Coordinates of C-alpha atoms in Angstrom, one line a residue:
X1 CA 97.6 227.2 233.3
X2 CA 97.6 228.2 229.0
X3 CA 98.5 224.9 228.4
X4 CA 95.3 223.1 228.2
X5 CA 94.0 226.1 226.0
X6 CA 97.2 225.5 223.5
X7 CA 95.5 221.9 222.8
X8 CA 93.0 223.9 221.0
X9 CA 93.2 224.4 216.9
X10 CA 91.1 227.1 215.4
X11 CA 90.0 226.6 212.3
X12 CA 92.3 228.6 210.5
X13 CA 95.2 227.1 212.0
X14 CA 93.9 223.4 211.1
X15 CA 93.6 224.7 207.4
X16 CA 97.4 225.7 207.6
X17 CA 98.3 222.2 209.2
X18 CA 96.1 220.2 206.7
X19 CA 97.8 221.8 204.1
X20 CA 101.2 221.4 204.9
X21 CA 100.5 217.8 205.5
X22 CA 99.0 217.5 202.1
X23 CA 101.9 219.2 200.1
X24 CA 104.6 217.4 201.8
X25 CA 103.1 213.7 202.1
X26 CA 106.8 212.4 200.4
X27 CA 108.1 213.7 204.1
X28 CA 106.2 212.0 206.1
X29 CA 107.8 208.4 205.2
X30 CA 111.3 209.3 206.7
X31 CA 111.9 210.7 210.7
X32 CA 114.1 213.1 210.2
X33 CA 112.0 214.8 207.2
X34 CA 109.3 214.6 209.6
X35 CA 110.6 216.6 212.4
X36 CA 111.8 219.2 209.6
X37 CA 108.3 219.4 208.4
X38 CA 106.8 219.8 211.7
X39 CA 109.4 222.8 212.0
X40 CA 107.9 224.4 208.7
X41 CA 104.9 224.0 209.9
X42 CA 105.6 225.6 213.3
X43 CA 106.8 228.7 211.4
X44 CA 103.4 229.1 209.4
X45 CA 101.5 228.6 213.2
X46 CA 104.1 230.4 215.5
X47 CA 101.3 229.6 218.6
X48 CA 101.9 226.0 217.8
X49 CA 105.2 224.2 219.2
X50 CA 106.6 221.0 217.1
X51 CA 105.6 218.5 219.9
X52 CA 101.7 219.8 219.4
X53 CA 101.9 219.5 215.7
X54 CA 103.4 216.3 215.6
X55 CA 100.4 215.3 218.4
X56 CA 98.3 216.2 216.2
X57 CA 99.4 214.8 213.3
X58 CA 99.5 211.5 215.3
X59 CA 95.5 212.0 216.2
X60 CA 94.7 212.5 212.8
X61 CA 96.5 209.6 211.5
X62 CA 94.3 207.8 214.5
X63 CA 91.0 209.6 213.0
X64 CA 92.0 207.9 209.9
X65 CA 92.5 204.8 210.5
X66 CA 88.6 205.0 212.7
X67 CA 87.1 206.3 209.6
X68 CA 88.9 203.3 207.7
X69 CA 87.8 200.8 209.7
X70 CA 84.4 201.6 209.9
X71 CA 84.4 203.6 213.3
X72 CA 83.3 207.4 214.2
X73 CA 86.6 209.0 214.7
X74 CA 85.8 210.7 218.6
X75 CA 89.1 211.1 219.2
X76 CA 91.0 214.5 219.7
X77 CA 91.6 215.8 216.4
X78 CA 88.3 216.4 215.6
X79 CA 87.4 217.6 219.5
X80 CA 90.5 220.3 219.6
X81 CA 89.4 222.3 216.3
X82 CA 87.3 224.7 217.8
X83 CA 84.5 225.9 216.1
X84 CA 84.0 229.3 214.8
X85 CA 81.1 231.1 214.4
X86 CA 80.2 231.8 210.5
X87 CA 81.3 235.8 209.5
X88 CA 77.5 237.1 208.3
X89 CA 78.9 240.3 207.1
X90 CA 80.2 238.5 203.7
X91 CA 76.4 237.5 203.6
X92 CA 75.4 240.8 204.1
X93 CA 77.5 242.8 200.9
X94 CA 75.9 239.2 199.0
X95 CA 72.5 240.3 199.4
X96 CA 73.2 244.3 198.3
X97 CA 74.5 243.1 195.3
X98 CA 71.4 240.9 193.9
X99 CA 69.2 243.7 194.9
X100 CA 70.9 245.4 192.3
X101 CA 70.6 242.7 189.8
X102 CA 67.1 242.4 190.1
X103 CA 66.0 245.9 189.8
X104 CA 64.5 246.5 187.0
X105 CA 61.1 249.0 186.2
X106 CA 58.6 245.9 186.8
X107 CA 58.9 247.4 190.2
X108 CA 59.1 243.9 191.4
X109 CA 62.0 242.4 194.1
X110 CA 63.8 239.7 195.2
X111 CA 61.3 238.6 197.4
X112 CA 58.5 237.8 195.0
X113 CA 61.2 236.8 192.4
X114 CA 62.7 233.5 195.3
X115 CA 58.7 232.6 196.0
X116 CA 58.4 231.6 192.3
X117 CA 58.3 228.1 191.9

């Protein structure tokens, strides 16, 4: 049973759908453009089939109009991205390189260099 799974969106996928969307908006107005573009889009997310990304174009166009009319969208776009959990390593090579920067021969580091107020 893989199908309930393939409702999910990671985050990266949803980035590839949201763009699409937003470079091809003129598309959207006519049906047949709008079945091409959910083919495009199936090529750039080959887990994705047509008749998921056209679902869940239709739930975001659902989110939008809850957000427009004043209501929290709790629908099934927002509920099928799942969340990913942050990548610390980019953090990591961050810190290394302001250690650098702030070595100089006052012997002095980062940490009493962030406590200055």
């Amino acid at each position: 049973m893989s199908e309930p799974s393939d409702d999910k969106w990671t985050m990266e996928e949803n980035e590839v759908f949201e763009n699409a969307i937003g470079t091809n908006l003129d598309d959207l107005d006519e049906e047949q453009l709008r079945e091409q573009l959910w083919e495009k889009i199936a090529l750039l997310i080959p887990s994705k089939t047509t008749a998921q990304i056209s679902l869940h174009y239709k739930h975001l166009v659902e989110d939008i109009e809850l957000i427009q009319s004043g209501h929290p969208p709790l629908r099934y776009y927002l509920k099928c991205v799942e969340k990913q959990e942050p990548n610390t390593d980019d953090d990591d090579d961050d810190d290394d390189d302001d250690d650098d920067d702030d070595d100089d021969d006052d012997g002095v580091g980062d940490q009493s260099s962030t406590t200055i107020k």
